Tab-separated table of C-alpha atoms in Angstrom:
chain	number	residue	atom	x	y	z
A	1	MET	CA	0.000	0.000	0.000
A	2	GLU	CA	1.056	3.586	-0.560
A	3	VAL	CA	-0.240	6.777	1.036
A	4	ARG	CA	0.487	10.051	-0.760
A	5	ASN	CA	0.114	13.538	0.713
A	6	VAL	CA	-2.840	12.636	2.916
A	7	SER	CA	-4.494	15.137	5.215
A	8	PHE	CA	-7.566	14.096	7.156
A	9	TYR	CA	-10.220	16.141	8.921
A	10	TYR	CA	-12.880	15.509	11.554
A	11	GLY	CA	-15.137	18.422	10.696
A	12	GLU	CA	-12.839	21.450	10.841
A	13	THR	CA	-10.239	19.680	12.986
A	14	ARG	CA	-7.219	18.408	11.071
A	15	ALA	CA	-6.052	15.061	12.453
A	16	LEU	CA	-3.395	14.279	9.830
A	17	GLN	CA	-1.235	16.667	7.839
A	18	ASP	CA	0.385	15.782	4.499
A	19	VAL	CA	1.333	12.200	5.383
A	20	SER	CA	3.123	10.057	2.792
A	21	LEU	CA	4.137	6.484	3.559
A	22	GLY	CA	4.831	3.278	1.660
A	23	VAL	CA	3.722	0.111	3.466
A	24	LYS	CA	6.137	-2.707	2.683
A	25	ASP	CA	4.737	-5.933	1.275
A	26	ARG	CA	4.794	-8.949	3.628
A	27	GLN	CA	6.525	-7.078	6.392
A	28	ILE	CA	5.359	-5.625	9.701
A	29	THR	CA	5.044	-1.851	9.940
A	30	ALA	CA	4.566	-0.368	13.428
A	31	LEU	CA	3.049	3.063	14.002
A	32	ILE	CA	4.051	4.700	17.289
A	33	GLY	CA	3.577	8.088	18.913
A	34	PRO	CA	1.801	9.833	21.796
A	35	SER	CA	-1.933	9.431	22.353
A	36	GLY	CA	-4.015	11.534	19.986
A	37	CYS	CA	-1.245	11.936	17.416
A	38	GLY	CA	-3.172	10.363	14.516
A	39	LYS	CA	-1.972	6.755	14.510
A	40	SER	CA	-5.378	5.076	14.660
A	41	THR	CA	-6.888	7.631	12.284
A	42	PHE	CA	-4.163	6.759	9.796
A	43	LEU	CA	-4.715	3.030	10.263
A	44	ARG	CA	-8.450	3.363	9.611
A	45	LEU	CA	-7.726	5.243	6.393
A	46	LEU	CA	-6.224	2.082	4.952
A	47	ASN	CA	-9.584	0.297	4.736
A	48	ARG	CA	-11.888	3.322	4.837
A	49	MET	CA	-13.224	2.673	8.317
A	50	ASN	CA	-13.254	6.447	8.833
A	51	ASP	CA	-16.019	6.628	6.220
A	52	LEU	CA	-18.362	5.456	8.981
A	53	ILE	CA	-17.751	8.672	10.976
A	54	PRO	CA	-19.953	11.620	9.913
A	55	GLY	CA	-18.248	14.846	8.894
A	56	THR	CA	-14.853	13.405	7.999
A	57	ARG	CA	-12.886	14.464	4.936
A	58	LEU	CA	-9.727	13.198	3.222
A	59	GLU	CA	-7.288	15.023	0.981
A	60	GLY	CA	-4.640	13.041	-0.911
A	61	SER	CA	-4.581	9.447	-2.123
A	62	VAL	CA	-4.285	5.918	-0.727
A	63	PHE	CA	-3.307	3.129	-3.119
A	64	LEU	CA	-3.618	-0.641	-2.868
A	65	ASP	CA	-1.808	-2.477	-5.662
A	66	GLY	CA	-1.779	0.772	-7.642
A	67	GLN	CA	-5.521	1.473	-7.301
A	68	ASP	CA	-6.771	4.531	-5.416
A	69	ILE	CA	-9.052	3.037	-2.769
A	70	TYR	CA	-10.925	6.354	-2.444
A	71	ALA	CA	-11.926	6.429	-6.115
A	72	PRO	CA	-15.725	6.701	-6.593
A	73	ASP	CA	-16.029	3.278	-8.212
A	74	VAL	CA	-14.292	1.337	-5.420
A	75	ASP	CA	-16.383	-1.385	-3.748
A	76	VAL	CA	-15.766	-0.704	-0.044
A	77	VAL	CA	-16.976	-4.158	1.019
A	78	ALA	CA	-14.496	-5.771	-1.363
A	79	LEU	CA	-11.776	-3.420	-0.073
A	80	ARG	CA	-12.376	-4.450	3.537
A	81	LYS	CA	-12.137	-8.081	2.498
A	82	ARG	CA	-8.672	-7.348	1.117
A	83	VAL	CA	-7.654	-5.136	4.040
A	84	GLY	CA	-8.888	-6.727	7.284
A	85	MET	CA	-8.814	-5.143	10.725
A	86	VAL	CA	-8.400	-6.370	14.304
A	87	PHE	CA	-9.349	-3.925	17.029
A	88	GLN	CA	-7.915	-2.919	20.380
A	89	ARG	CA	-10.164	-5.114	22.487
A	90	PRO	CA	-11.145	-8.623	21.418
A	91	ASN	CA	-14.647	-8.448	19.930
A	92	PRO	CA	-15.826	-11.966	19.156
A	93	PHE	CA	-19.451	-12.337	18.158
A	94	PRO	CA	-21.695	-13.879	20.877
A	95	GLN	CA	-21.791	-17.110	18.896
A	96	SER	CA	-19.777	-20.301	18.706
A	97	ILE	CA	-16.094	-20.368	17.834
A	98	TYR	CA	-16.985	-22.020	14.530
A	99	ALA	CA	-19.656	-19.437	13.676
A	100	ASN	CA	-17.249	-16.569	14.343
A	101	VAL	CA	-14.737	-17.801	11.794
A	102	ALA	CA	-17.371	-18.930	9.286
A	103	PHE	CA	-19.291	-15.639	9.354
A	104	GLY	CA	-17.238	-13.719	6.775
A	105	PRO	CA	-17.006	-16.524	4.202
A	106	GLN	CA	-20.758	-17.121	4.506
A	107	VAL	CA	-21.605	-13.449	3.963
A	108	LEU	CA	-19.238	-13.193	1.003
A	109	GLY	CA	-20.359	-16.442	-0.613
A	110	MET	CA	-17.030	-18.176	0.060
A	111	ASP	CA	-18.687	-21.068	1.860
A	112	SER	CA	-18.098	-24.045	-0.427
A	113	ASP	CA	-15.830	-25.650	2.200
A	114	LEU	CA	-16.592	-23.964	5.501
A	115	ASP	CA	-15.088	-26.715	7.625
A	116	GLY	CA	-11.818	-26.433	5.741
A	117	VAL	CA	-11.805	-22.631	5.928
A	118	VAL	CA	-12.471	-22.658	9.672
A	119	GLU	CA	-9.710	-25.157	10.361
A	120	THR	CA	-7.196	-23.430	8.090
A	121	SER	CA	-7.920	-20.024	9.611
A	122	LEU	CA	-7.707	-21.274	13.198
A	123	ARG	CA	-4.444	-23.052	12.420
A	124	ALA	CA	-3.037	-19.882	10.861
A	125	ALA	CA	-4.027	-17.984	14.013
A	126	ALA	CA	-2.304	-20.618	16.194
A	127	LEU	CA	-5.594	-21.458	17.896
A	128	TRP	CA	-6.705	-24.753	16.326
A	129	ASP	CA	-5.066	-27.087	18.815
A	130	GLU	CA	-6.670	-25.237	21.726
A	131	VAL	CA	-10.234	-25.202	20.403
A	132	LYS	CA	-10.576	-28.056	17.906
A	133	ASP	CA	-12.555	-30.177	20.376
A	134	ASP	CA	-14.963	-27.376	21.280
A	135	LEU	CA	-15.736	-25.546	18.028
A	136	LYS	CA	-19.417	-25.321	18.941
A	137	GLY	CA	-18.589	-23.778	22.303
A	138	PRO	CA	-19.214	-20.062	22.920
A	139	ALA	CA	-16.435	-17.763	21.777
A	140	MET	CA	-17.075	-15.484	24.744
A	141	ASP	CA	-15.832	-18.231	27.087
A	142	LEU	CA	-12.309	-18.076	25.643
A	143	ALA	CA	-9.511	-16.264	27.462
A	144	ALA	CA	-8.755	-12.734	26.245
A	145	GLY	CA	-5.665	-13.780	24.309
A	146	GLN	CA	-7.569	-16.619	22.669
A	147	GLN	CA	-10.394	-14.239	21.770
A	148	GLN	CA	-7.939	-11.908	20.055
A	149	ARG	CA	-6.451	-14.794	18.064
A	150	LEU	CA	-10.006	-15.818	17.165
A	151	CYS	CA	-10.595	-12.313	15.833
A	152	ILE	CA	-7.431	-12.671	13.757
A	153	ALA	CA	-8.697	-16.037	12.462
A	154	ARG	CA	-11.980	-14.347	11.551
A	155	VAL	CA	-10.057	-11.843	9.433
A	156	LEU	CA	-7.912	-14.553	7.831
A	157	ALA	CA	-10.993	-16.548	6.828
A	158	VAL	CA	-11.859	-14.052	4.069
A	159	GLU	CA	-8.335	-14.231	2.580
A	160	PRO	CA	-7.085	-10.650	3.012
A	161	GLU	CA	-3.879	-9.206	1.620
A	162	VAL	CA	-3.280	-6.709	4.444
A	163	ILE	CA	-4.016	-7.047	8.172
A	164	LEU	CA	-4.448	-3.907	10.291
A	165	LEU	CA	-3.943	-4.312	14.050
A	166	ASP	CA	-5.063	-1.413	16.254
A	167	GLU	CA	-3.403	-1.849	19.665
A	168	PRO	CA	-4.168	-5.593	19.577
A	169	CYS	CA	-2.309	-6.361	22.810
A	170	SER	CA	-3.327	-3.443	25.015
A	171	ALA	CA	-5.953	-5.523	26.844
A	172	LEU	CA	-3.792	-8.644	27.099
A	173	ASP	CA	-1.375	-9.975	29.720
A	174	PRO	CA	2.338	-10.405	28.889
A	175	VAL	CA	1.983	-14.093	27.965
A	176	ALA	CA	-0.900	-13.448	25.567
A	177	THR	CA	0.971	-10.437	24.165
A	178	LEU	CA	3.977	-12.610	23.353
A	179	GLU	CA	1.684	-15.130	21.638
A	180	ILE	CA	0.259	-12.386	19.398
A	181	GLU	CA	3.747	-11.105	18.578
A	182	GLU	CA	4.920	-14.612	17.656
A	183	LEU	CA	1.809	-15.064	15.552
A	184	MET	CA	2.554	-11.822	13.690
A	185	GLN	CA	5.980	-13.168	12.727
A	186	GLU	CA	4.357	-16.265	11.259
A	187	LEU	CA	1.640	-14.313	9.455
A	188	LYS	CA	4.023	-11.914	7.720
A	189	GLU	CA	5.177	-14.799	5.544
A	190	GLU	CA	1.777	-14.524	3.827
A	191	TYR	CA	0.370	-11.100	4.729
A	192	THR	CA	1.308	-7.435	4.972
A	193	ILE	CA	0.789	-6.236	8.557
A	194	VAL	CA	0.370	-2.732	9.980
A	195	ILE	CA	0.163	-2.376	13.759
A	196	VAL	CA	-0.568	0.637	15.949
A	197	THR	CA	1.054	0.312	19.356
A	198	HIS	CA	1.891	2.489	22.365
A	199	ASN	CA	4.413	-0.141	23.442
A	200	MET	CA	7.759	0.912	22.025
A	201	GLN	CA	9.372	-2.342	23.131
A	202	GLN	CA	6.763	-4.207	21.137
A	203	ALA	CA	7.490	-2.104	18.060
A	204	ALA	CA	11.213	-2.771	18.480
A	205	ARG	CA	10.683	-6.522	18.930
A	206	ALA	CA	8.004	-7.243	16.392
A	207	SER	CA	8.246	-4.821	13.462
A	208	ASP	CA	10.436	-4.444	10.403
A	209	TRP	CA	9.562	-0.778	9.808
A	210	THR	CA	8.477	1.944	12.232
A	211	GLY	CA	6.782	5.303	11.740
A	212	LEU	CA	6.526	7.981	14.428
A	213	PHE	CA	3.450	10.208	14.372
A	214	TRP	CA	3.445	13.523	16.190
A	215	LEU	CA	0.498	15.940	16.273
A	216	GLY	CA	-0.860	14.545	13.025
A	217	GLU	CA	2.444	14.535	11.148
A	218	LEU	CA	4.659	11.603	10.229
A	219	ILE	CA	7.903	12.749	11.801
A	220	GLU	CA	10.103	9.824	10.813
A	221	TYR	CA	9.740	6.507	8.994
A	222	ASN	CA	12.579	4.027	8.730
A	223	ASP	CA	13.545	0.406	9.222
A	224	THR	CA	13.050	-0.437	12.878
A	225	ALA	CA	16.688	-1.171	13.688
A	226	THR	CA	17.788	2.232	12.383
A	227	MET	CA	14.849	4.014	13.982
A	228	PHE	CA	15.634	2.716	17.458
A	229	THR	CA	19.433	2.994	17.315
A	230	THR	CA	20.136	6.095	15.213
A	231	PRO	CA	16.942	8.158	14.836
A	232	GLN	CA	17.252	11.044	12.410
A	233	ASP	CA	14.821	13.516	13.985
A	234	PRO	CA	15.317	15.019	17.480
A	235	LYS	CA	11.611	14.450	18.249
A	236	THR	CA	12.064	10.731	17.540
A	237	GLU	CA	15.018	10.494	19.881
A	238	ALA	CA	13.166	12.419	22.564
A	239	TYR	CA	10.132	10.149	22.310
A	240	LEU	CA	12.096	6.892	22.214
A	241	THR	CA	14.177	7.891	25.239
A	242	GLY	CA	11.091	8.907	27.200
A	243	ARG	CA	11.942	12.586	27.490
A	244	VAL	CA	8.628	13.473	25.865
A	245	GLY	CA	5.493	11.443	25.240
């Protein structure tokens, strides 16, 4: 994906200012920065989730495989199939584990082999071995970390190209957080991943590329190793060392 000269407004309030960023294919890109700096707004631009908020406006362009996803003829449902999203808190449907994963394929008419899709998706989310004997059990009974992996499986079931993760570990304990980070490393072999996180250690551990947002601007974007060892912008160094935040 590529974002070019994007500014974004909530009514008259500008949340993003002239942001340009290339998201690397089949790698993990982490977006960091203080609260309210525009990270989640930027993430939601990538599959047009901000369209659901009245009074918003975008300037600039966002491309997926060379196509402007904000062009008038774009099918937003098809876009969100290609660019899936996992939210901050696990949000499984109040249904069975099986029904959660099967929901998307059923809605999109991809249900010729639901059993196979459910198993493949749960395996890809590293959850199959834990739930295979209780697929008809309620998803809400799973532990928080399992629920978040179920939500990832639900996204994988519709065969996306890009996975957006908005603070996916903020509600999880350290063990569940590590499981999600390990899962991300496995998933990047097949998918492009963009994660918003307040946890700088997580960004350093889990990502290949890191972007720092500050008051709606993209201050610095570089490979993660360079970003955390030799940042180019004084604001980046100040944020990473905890002097501001």
